[in-house]
Amino acid sequence: TNFRISSATSLRGGYSYDGMSRDYGDSEDDDTDENTVFARLKMQPHARVAQAVYAERGNLDGSNDLTPEDEIPVLRAYYRADRERTTLGGTVDYMATDRLSVAATADYTRDDYPDTEIGLTESKEPSYTLDLSYQPRSNVTTYAYYTYEDIKTSQAGSETGAPSPDWEADFDDTVNTLGAGDTVTGIRKKWDVGADLVYTRATGEIH
């Protein structure tokens, strides 16, 4: 649903449903249902500036999951477990010149697994991205970007195979990504050519 508040402001919201059923034969079956509501507010305070803030709230119902007989009954793989997800974010786009644009994006996603006793119990993932795009000619675009991610997760496990956890750990992973590229379109009115270079460095700690 789209609602125009003013000539420079609009609000979009909605609901989505995703149902999935997996059948792996006699060893493993699972069904998941995900319900998500979302909203996005777009604003253009200036001819060269566009802003947006958005939010999502989703619930994944994995309660129909059947754990294989050779696994701990309360163990849940994260993609099959009950999950509550909250996402918040914002973007700012600035057209510095007719050829140069700059964009900044900030996102925060939190996943909670309220019914998981053994497995992934919580995840927090803020990320920040800065994008630059330059168009020296009408058919040539160059760009560069940098993304920083700080992924924090908590997990519980059982060394003995008991249905209750006997250890817990927190993981802190930091990911830095640099990227640059160039595209040329309409070569001899037939071909498009592009090149991308991406460098990623990730470090992690366990507490």
PDB file of C-alpha atoms in Angstrom:
ATOM      1  CA  THR A   1       0.000   0.000   0.000  1.00  0.00           C
ATOM      2  CA  ASN A   2       1.314   3.435  -0.970  1.00  0.00           C
ATOM      3  CA  PHE A   3       0.189   6.679   0.640  1.00  0.00           C
ATOM      4  CA  ARG A   4       1.436  10.076  -0.553  1.00  0.00           C
ATOM      5  CA  ILE A   5       1.599  12.416   2.428  1.00  0.00           C
ATOM      6  CA  SER A   6       2.865  15.380   0.401  1.00  0.00           C
ATOM      7  CA  SER A   7       4.639  16.069  -2.878  1.00  0.00           C
ATOM      8  CA  ALA A   8       7.959  15.234  -1.201  1.00  0.00           C
ATOM      9  CA  THR A   9       6.898  12.518   1.259  1.00  0.00           C
ATOM     10  CA  SER A  10       5.336   9.101   0.779  1.00  0.00           C
ATOM     11  CA  LEU A  11       4.654   6.087   2.969  1.00  0.00           C
ATOM     12  CA  ARG A  12       4.590   2.490   1.837  1.00  0.00           C
ATOM     13  CA  GLY A  13       3.611  -0.473   3.949  1.00  0.00           C
ATOM     14  CA  GLY A  14       2.506  -4.026   3.593  1.00  0.00           C
ATOM     15  CA  TYR A  15       2.429  -7.635   4.661  1.00  0.00           C
ATOM     16  CA  SER A  16       4.068 -10.715   3.193  1.00  0.00           C
ATOM     17  CA  TYR A  17       3.722 -14.431   3.831  1.00  0.00           C
ATOM     18  CA  ASP A  18       6.215 -17.144   2.952  1.00  0.00           C
ATOM     19  CA  GLY A  19       5.384 -20.785   3.537  1.00  0.00           C
ATOM     20  CA  MET A  20       7.876 -23.552   2.859  1.00  0.00           C
ATOM     21  CA  SER A  21       7.679 -27.313   3.156  1.00  0.00           C
ATOM     22  CA  ARG A  22      10.742 -29.545   2.888  1.00  0.00           C
ATOM     23  CA  ASP A  23      10.705 -33.316   2.544  1.00  0.00           C
ATOM     24  CA  TYR A  24      14.030 -35.133   2.779  1.00  0.00           C
ATOM     25  CA  GLY A  25      12.587 -38.634   2.824  1.00  0.00           C
ATOM     26  CA  ASP A  26      12.299 -40.668   6.015  1.00  0.00           C
ATOM     27  CA  SER A  27      15.132 -38.883   7.815  1.00  0.00           C
ATOM     28  CA  GLU A  28      13.973 -35.279   7.955  1.00  0.00           C
ATOM     29  CA  ASP A  29      10.889 -33.186   7.250  1.00  0.00           C
ATOM     30  CA  ASP A  30      10.027 -29.635   8.174  1.00  0.00           C
ATOM     31  CA  ASP A  31       7.500 -26.903   7.480  1.00  0.00           C
ATOM     32  CA  THR A  32       8.034 -23.197   8.130  1.00  0.00           C
ATOM     33  CA  ASP A  33       5.672 -20.230   7.897  1.00  0.00           C
ATOM     34  CA  GLU A  34       6.924 -16.656   7.942  1.00  0.00           C
ATOM     35  CA  ASN A  35       4.753 -13.569   8.392  1.00  0.00           C
ATOM     36  CA  THR A  36       6.261 -10.107   7.895  1.00  0.00           C
ATOM     37  CA  VAL A  37       4.912  -6.575   8.146  1.00  0.00           C
ATOM     38  CA  PHE A  38       6.933  -3.659   6.824  1.00  0.00           C
ATOM     39  CA  ALA A  39       6.829   0.113   6.365  1.00  0.00           C
ATOM     40  CA  ARG A  40       8.998   2.579   4.443  1.00  0.00           C
ATOM     41  CA  LEU A  41       8.883   6.364   4.648  1.00  0.00           C
ATOM     42  CA  LYS A  42      10.480   8.227   1.722  1.00  0.00           C
ATOM     43  CA  MET A  43      11.298  11.933   1.803  1.00  0.00           C
ATOM     44  CA  GLN A  44      12.892  14.356  -0.638  1.00  0.00           C
ATOM     45  CA  PRO A  45      13.678  17.567   1.249  1.00  0.00           C
ATOM     46  CA  HIS A  46      15.782  18.910  -1.634  1.00  0.00           C
ATOM     47  CA  ALA A  47      15.977  18.316  -5.367  1.00  0.00           C
ATOM     48  CA  ARG A  48      19.376  16.645  -4.892  1.00  0.00           C
ATOM     49  CA  VAL A  49      18.651  14.818  -1.627  1.00  0.00           C
ATOM     50  CA  ALA A  50      16.469  11.747  -1.021  1.00  0.00           C
ATOM     51  CA  GLN A  51      15.988  10.052   2.330  1.00  0.00           C
ATOM     52  CA  ALA A  52      14.225   6.931   3.516  1.00  0.00           C
ATOM     53  CA  VAL A  53      13.661   5.101   6.796  1.00  0.00           C
ATOM     54  CA  TYR A  54      12.179   1.635   7.009  1.00  0.00           C
ATOM     55  CA  ALA A  55      11.240  -1.057   9.467  1.00  0.00           C
ATOM     56  CA  GLU A  56      10.235  -4.714   9.316  1.00  0.00           C
ATOM     57  CA  ARG A  57       8.900  -7.158  11.855  1.00  0.00           C
ATOM     58  CA  GLY A  58       8.738 -10.830  11.007  1.00  0.00           C
ATOM     59  CA  ASN A  59       7.903 -14.079  12.771  1.00  0.00           C
ATOM     60  CA  LEU A  60       9.046 -17.455  11.498  1.00  0.00           C
ATOM     61  CA  ASP A  61       7.016 -20.383  12.798  1.00  0.00           C
ATOM     62  CA  GLY A  62       9.070 -23.538  12.616  1.00  0.00           C
ATOM     63  CA  SER A  63       7.090 -25.442  15.244  1.00  0.00           C
ATOM     64  CA  ASN A  64       6.133 -28.190  12.769  1.00  0.00           C
ATOM     65  CA  ASP A  65       9.771 -29.157  12.432  1.00  0.00           C
ATOM     66  CA  LEU A  66      10.524 -32.826  13.067  1.00  0.00           C
ATOM     67  CA  THR A  67      14.038 -33.439  14.348  1.00  0.00           C
ATOM     68  CA  PRO A  68      15.772 -36.561  12.993  1.00  0.00           C
ATOM     69  CA  GLU A  69      15.931 -39.466  15.449  1.00  0.00           C
ATOM     70  CA  ASP A  70      19.739 -39.384  15.684  1.00  0.00           C
ATOM     71  CA  GLU A  71      19.807 -35.743  16.839  1.00  0.00           C
ATOM     72  CA  ILE A  72      19.052 -34.090  20.189  1.00  0.00           C
ATOM     73  CA  PRO A  73      15.242 -33.571  20.256  1.00  0.00           C
ATOM     74  CA  VAL A  74      15.461 -29.900  21.298  1.00  0.00           C
ATOM     75  CA  LEU A  75      18.148 -29.063  18.719  1.00  0.00           C
ATOM     76  CA  ARG A  76      16.916 -26.629  16.085  1.00  0.00           C
ATOM     77  CA  ALA A  77      18.752 -25.524  12.971  1.00  0.00           C
ATOM     78  CA  TYR A  78      18.459 -21.728  12.837  1.00  0.00           C
ATOM     79  CA  TYR A  79      16.571 -21.695   9.532  1.00  0.00           C
ATOM     80  CA  ARG A  80      13.932 -24.105  10.903  1.00  0.00           C
ATOM     81  CA  ALA A  81      13.496 -22.707  14.407  1.00  0.00           C
ATOM     82  CA  ASP A  82      10.898 -20.249  15.661  1.00  0.00           C
ATOM     83  CA  ARG A  83      12.356 -16.798  15.043  1.00  0.00           C
ATOM     84  CA  GLU A  84      11.409 -13.193  15.750  1.00  0.00           C
ATOM     85  CA  ARG A  85      13.142 -10.719  13.426  1.00  0.00           C
ATOM     86  CA  THR A  86      13.294  -6.944  13.687  1.00  0.00           C
ATOM     87  CA  THR A  87      14.931  -4.807  10.999  1.00  0.00           C
ATOM     88  CA  LEU A  88      15.469  -1.050  11.109  1.00  0.00           C
ATOM     89  CA  GLY A  89      17.296   1.066   8.569  1.00  0.00           C
ATOM     90  CA  GLY A  90      17.773   4.324   6.784  1.00  0.00           C
ATOM     91  CA  THR A  91      19.308   5.672   3.585  1.00  0.00           C
ATOM     92  CA  VAL A  92      20.436   9.071   2.353  1.00  0.00           C
ATOM     93  CA  ASP A  93      21.140   9.733  -1.338  1.00  0.00           C
ATOM     94  CA  TYR A  94      22.881  12.926  -2.422  1.00  0.00           C
ATOM     95  CA  MET A  95      23.329  13.947  -6.041  1.00  0.00           C
ATOM     96  CA  ALA A  96      26.435  16.117  -5.663  1.00  0.00           C
ATOM     97  CA  THR A  97      26.603  16.926  -9.377  1.00  0.00           C
ATOM     98  CA  ASP A  98      24.909  15.651 -12.511  1.00  0.00           C
ATOM     99  CA  ARG A  99      27.650  13.013 -12.707  1.00  0.00           C
ATOM    100  CA  LEU A 100      28.511  12.273  -9.072  1.00  0.00           C
ATOM    101  CA  SER A 101      26.224  10.730  -6.450  1.00  0.00           C
ATOM    102  CA  VAL A 102      26.824   9.617  -2.880  1.00  0.00           C
ATOM    103  CA  ALA A 103      24.678   7.269  -0.810  1.00  0.00           C
ATOM    104  CA  ALA A 104      24.872   6.156   2.816  1.00  0.00           C
ATOM    105  CA  THR A 105      22.913   3.261   4.303  1.00  0.00           C
ATOM    106  CA  ALA A 106      22.603   1.988   7.864  1.00  0.00           C
ATOM    107  CA  ASP A 107      20.822  -1.264   8.785  1.00  0.00           C
ATOM    108  CA  TYR A 108      20.199  -3.123  12.012  1.00  0.00           C
ATOM    109  CA  THR A 109      18.751  -6.637  12.140  1.00  0.00           C
ATOM    110  CA  ARG A 110      18.049  -8.590  15.308  1.00  0.00           C
ATOM    111  CA  ASP A 111      16.945 -12.217  15.389  1.00  0.00           C
ATOM    112  CA  ASP A 112      15.641 -13.874  18.547  1.00  0.00           C
ATOM    113  CA  TYR A 113      14.951 -17.599  18.858  1.00  0.00           C
ATOM    114  CA  PRO A 114      12.732 -17.697  21.959  1.00  0.00           C
ATOM    115  CA  ASP A 115      12.004 -21.440  21.921  1.00  0.00           C
ATOM    116  CA  THR A 116      15.499 -22.691  21.064  1.00  0.00           C
ATOM    117  CA  GLU A 117      17.271 -24.441  23.926  1.00  0.00           C
ATOM    118  CA  ILE A 118      20.192 -25.815  21.907  1.00  0.00           C
ATOM    119  CA  GLY A 119      21.426 -24.013  18.833  1.00  0.00           C
ATOM    120  CA  LEU A 120      21.486 -20.361  17.778  1.00  0.00           C
ATOM    121  CA  THR A 121      19.595 -18.272  20.344  1.00  0.00           C
ATOM    122  CA  GLU A 122      20.234 -14.658  19.270  1.00  0.00           C
ATOM    123  CA  SER A 123      21.791 -12.675  16.448  1.00  0.00           C
ATOM    124  CA  LYS A 124      22.476  -8.932  16.072  1.00  0.00           C
ATOM    125  CA  GLU A 125      23.793  -7.501  12.832  1.00  0.00           C
ATOM    126  CA  PRO A 126      24.331  -3.765  12.301  1.00  0.00           C
ATOM    127  CA  SER A 127      25.821  -2.777   8.956  1.00  0.00           C
ATOM    128  CA  TYR A 128      26.877   0.507   7.360  1.00  0.00           C
ATOM    129  CA  THR A 129      27.553   1.196   3.682  1.00  0.00           C
ATOM    130  CA  LEU A 130      28.933   4.194   1.815  1.00  0.00           C
ATOM    131  CA  ASP A 131      28.493   4.258  -1.987  1.00  0.00           C
ATOM    132  CA  LEU A 132      30.040   6.556  -4.587  1.00  0.00           C
ATOM    133  CA  SER A 133      28.993   6.586  -8.224  1.00  0.00           C
ATOM    134  CA  TYR A 134      30.519   8.672 -11.007  1.00  0.00           C
ATOM    135  CA  GLN A 135      29.438   8.862 -14.644  1.00  0.00           C
ATOM    136  CA  PRO A 136      32.197  10.446 -16.763  1.00  0.00           C
ATOM    137  CA  ARG A 137      30.227   9.754 -19.943  1.00  0.00           C
ATOM    138  CA  SER A 138      26.627   8.899 -20.664  1.00  0.00           C
ATOM    139  CA  ASN A 139      27.453   5.232 -21.249  1.00  0.00           C
ATOM    140  CA  VAL A 140      30.194   4.860 -18.606  1.00  0.00           C
ATOM    141  CA  THR A 141      29.577   4.420 -14.881  1.00  0.00           C
ATOM    142  CA  THR A 142      32.214   3.866 -12.216  1.00  0.00           C
ATOM    143  CA  TYR A 143      31.479   3.134  -8.599  1.00  0.00           C
ATOM    144  CA  ALA A 144      33.068   2.280  -5.284  1.00  0.00           C
ATOM    145  CA  TYR A 145      31.667   1.245  -1.928  1.00  0.00           C
ATOM    146  CA  TYR A 146      32.647   0.292   1.596  1.00  0.00           C
ATOM    147  CA  THR A 147      30.580  -1.867   3.973  1.00  0.00           C
ATOM    148  CA  TYR A 148      31.187  -2.517   7.669  1.00  0.00           C
ATOM    149  CA  GLU A 149      29.335  -5.318   9.458  1.00  0.00           C
ATOM    150  CA  ASP A 150      29.499  -6.284  13.135  1.00  0.00           C
ATOM    151  CA  ILE A 151      27.747  -9.644  13.587  1.00  0.00           C
ATOM    152  CA  LYS A 152      27.125 -10.794  17.152  1.00  0.00           C
ATOM    153  CA  THR A 153      25.557 -14.192  17.803  1.00  0.00           C
ATOM    154  CA  SER A 154      24.851 -16.324  20.858  1.00  0.00           C
ATOM    155  CA  GLN A 155      24.691 -20.097  20.829  1.00  0.00           C
ATOM    156  CA  ALA A 156      23.970 -22.862  23.337  1.00  0.00           C
ATOM    157  CA  GLY A 157      25.095 -26.464  23.029  1.00  0.00           C
ATOM    158  CA  SER A 158      25.283 -29.810  24.759  1.00  0.00           C
ATOM    159  CA  GLU A 159      28.504 -31.805  24.953  1.00  0.00           C
ATOM    160  CA  THR A 160      26.753 -34.822  26.445  1.00  0.00           C
ATOM    161  CA  GLY A 161      23.734 -34.863  24.143  1.00  0.00           C
ATOM    162  CA  ALA A 162      21.403 -33.967  27.004  1.00  0.00           C
ATOM    163  CA  PRO A 163      18.209 -32.015  26.181  1.00  0.00           C
ATOM    164  CA  SER A 164      19.448 -29.022  28.211  1.00  0.00           C
ATOM    165  CA  PRO A 165      22.530 -26.928  27.318  1.00  0.00           C
ATOM    166  CA  ASP A 166      25.768 -27.346  29.239  1.00  0.00           C
ATOM    167  CA  TRP A 167      27.711 -24.590  27.469  1.00  0.00           C
ATOM    168  CA  GLU A 168      27.061 -21.176  25.948  1.00  0.00           C
ATOM    169  CA  ALA A 169      29.204 -19.014  23.682  1.00  0.00           C
ATOM    170  CA  ASP A 170      29.066 -15.544  22.151  1.00  0.00           C
ATOM    171  CA  PHE A 171      30.561 -14.934  18.725  1.00  0.00           C
ATOM    172  CA  ASP A 172      31.673 -11.508  17.470  1.00  0.00           C
ATOM    173  CA  ASP A 173      32.475 -11.324  13.759  1.00  0.00           C
ATOM    174  CA  THR A 174      33.598  -8.126  12.041  1.00  0.00           C
ATOM    175  CA  VAL A 175      33.478  -7.894   8.245  1.00  0.00           C
ATOM    176  CA  ASN A 176      34.997  -5.079   6.163  1.00  0.00           C
ATOM    177  CA  THR A 177      34.250  -5.034   2.438  1.00  0.00           C
ATOM    178  CA  LEU A 178      35.660  -2.728  -0.236  1.00  0.00           C
ATOM    179  CA  GLY A 179      34.381  -2.821  -3.779  1.00  0.00           C
ATOM    180  CA  ALA A 180      34.889  -0.922  -7.016  1.00  0.00           C
ATOM    181  CA  GLY A 181      33.707  -1.392 -10.554  1.00  0.00           C
ATOM    182  CA  ASP A 182      33.080   0.046 -13.952  1.00  0.00           C
ATOM    183  CA  THR A 183      30.441  -0.548 -16.625  1.00  0.00           C
ATOM    184  CA  VAL A 184      30.365   0.512 -20.254  1.00  0.00           C
ATOM    185  CA  THR A 185      27.119   0.124 -22.177  1.00  0.00           C
ATOM    186  CA  GLY A 186      26.177   0.307 -25.837  1.00  0.00           C
ATOM    187  CA  ILE A 187      29.540  -0.635 -27.343  1.00  0.00           C
ATOM    188  CA  ARG A 188      28.830  -0.662 -31.078  1.00  0.00           C
ATOM    189  CA  LYS A 189      25.183  -0.616 -29.972  1.00  0.00           C
ATOM    190  CA  LYS A 190      25.451  -4.320 -29.120  1.00  0.00           C
ATOM    191  CA  TRP A 191      27.527  -5.046 -26.048  1.00  0.00           C
ATOM    192  CA  ASP A 192      27.817  -4.062 -22.420  1.00  0.00           C
ATOM    193  CA  VAL A 193      31.091  -4.594 -20.559  1.00  0.00           C
ATOM    194  CA  GLY A 194      31.693  -4.482 -16.831  1.00  0.00           C
ATOM    195  CA  ALA A 195      34.414  -5.229 -14.306  1.00  0.00           C
ATOM    196  CA  ASP A 196      34.191  -5.601 -10.515  1.00  0.00           C
ATOM    197  CA  LEU A 197      36.830  -5.861  -7.811  1.00  0.00           C
ATOM    198  CA  VAL A 198      35.829  -6.834  -4.259  1.00  0.00           C
ATOM    199  CA  TYR A 199      38.035  -7.235  -1.177  1.00  0.00           C
ATOM    200  CA  THR A 200      36.634  -8.644   2.061  1.00  0.00           C
ATOM    201  CA  ARG A 201      38.372  -9.082   5.405  1.00  0.00           C
ATOM    202  CA  ALA A 202      36.632 -10.843   8.258  1.00  0.00           C
ATOM    203  CA  THR A 203      37.817 -11.375  11.819  1.00  0.00           C
ATOM    204  CA  GLY A 204      36.092 -13.236  14.633  1.00  0.00           C
ATOM    205  CA  GLU A 205      36.247 -13.729  18.384  1.00  0.00           C
ATOM    206  CA  ILE A 206      34.589 -16.283  20.652  1.00  0.00           C
ATOM    207  CA  HIS A 207      33.708 -15.344  24.235  1.00  0.00           C
TER     208      HIS A 207
END
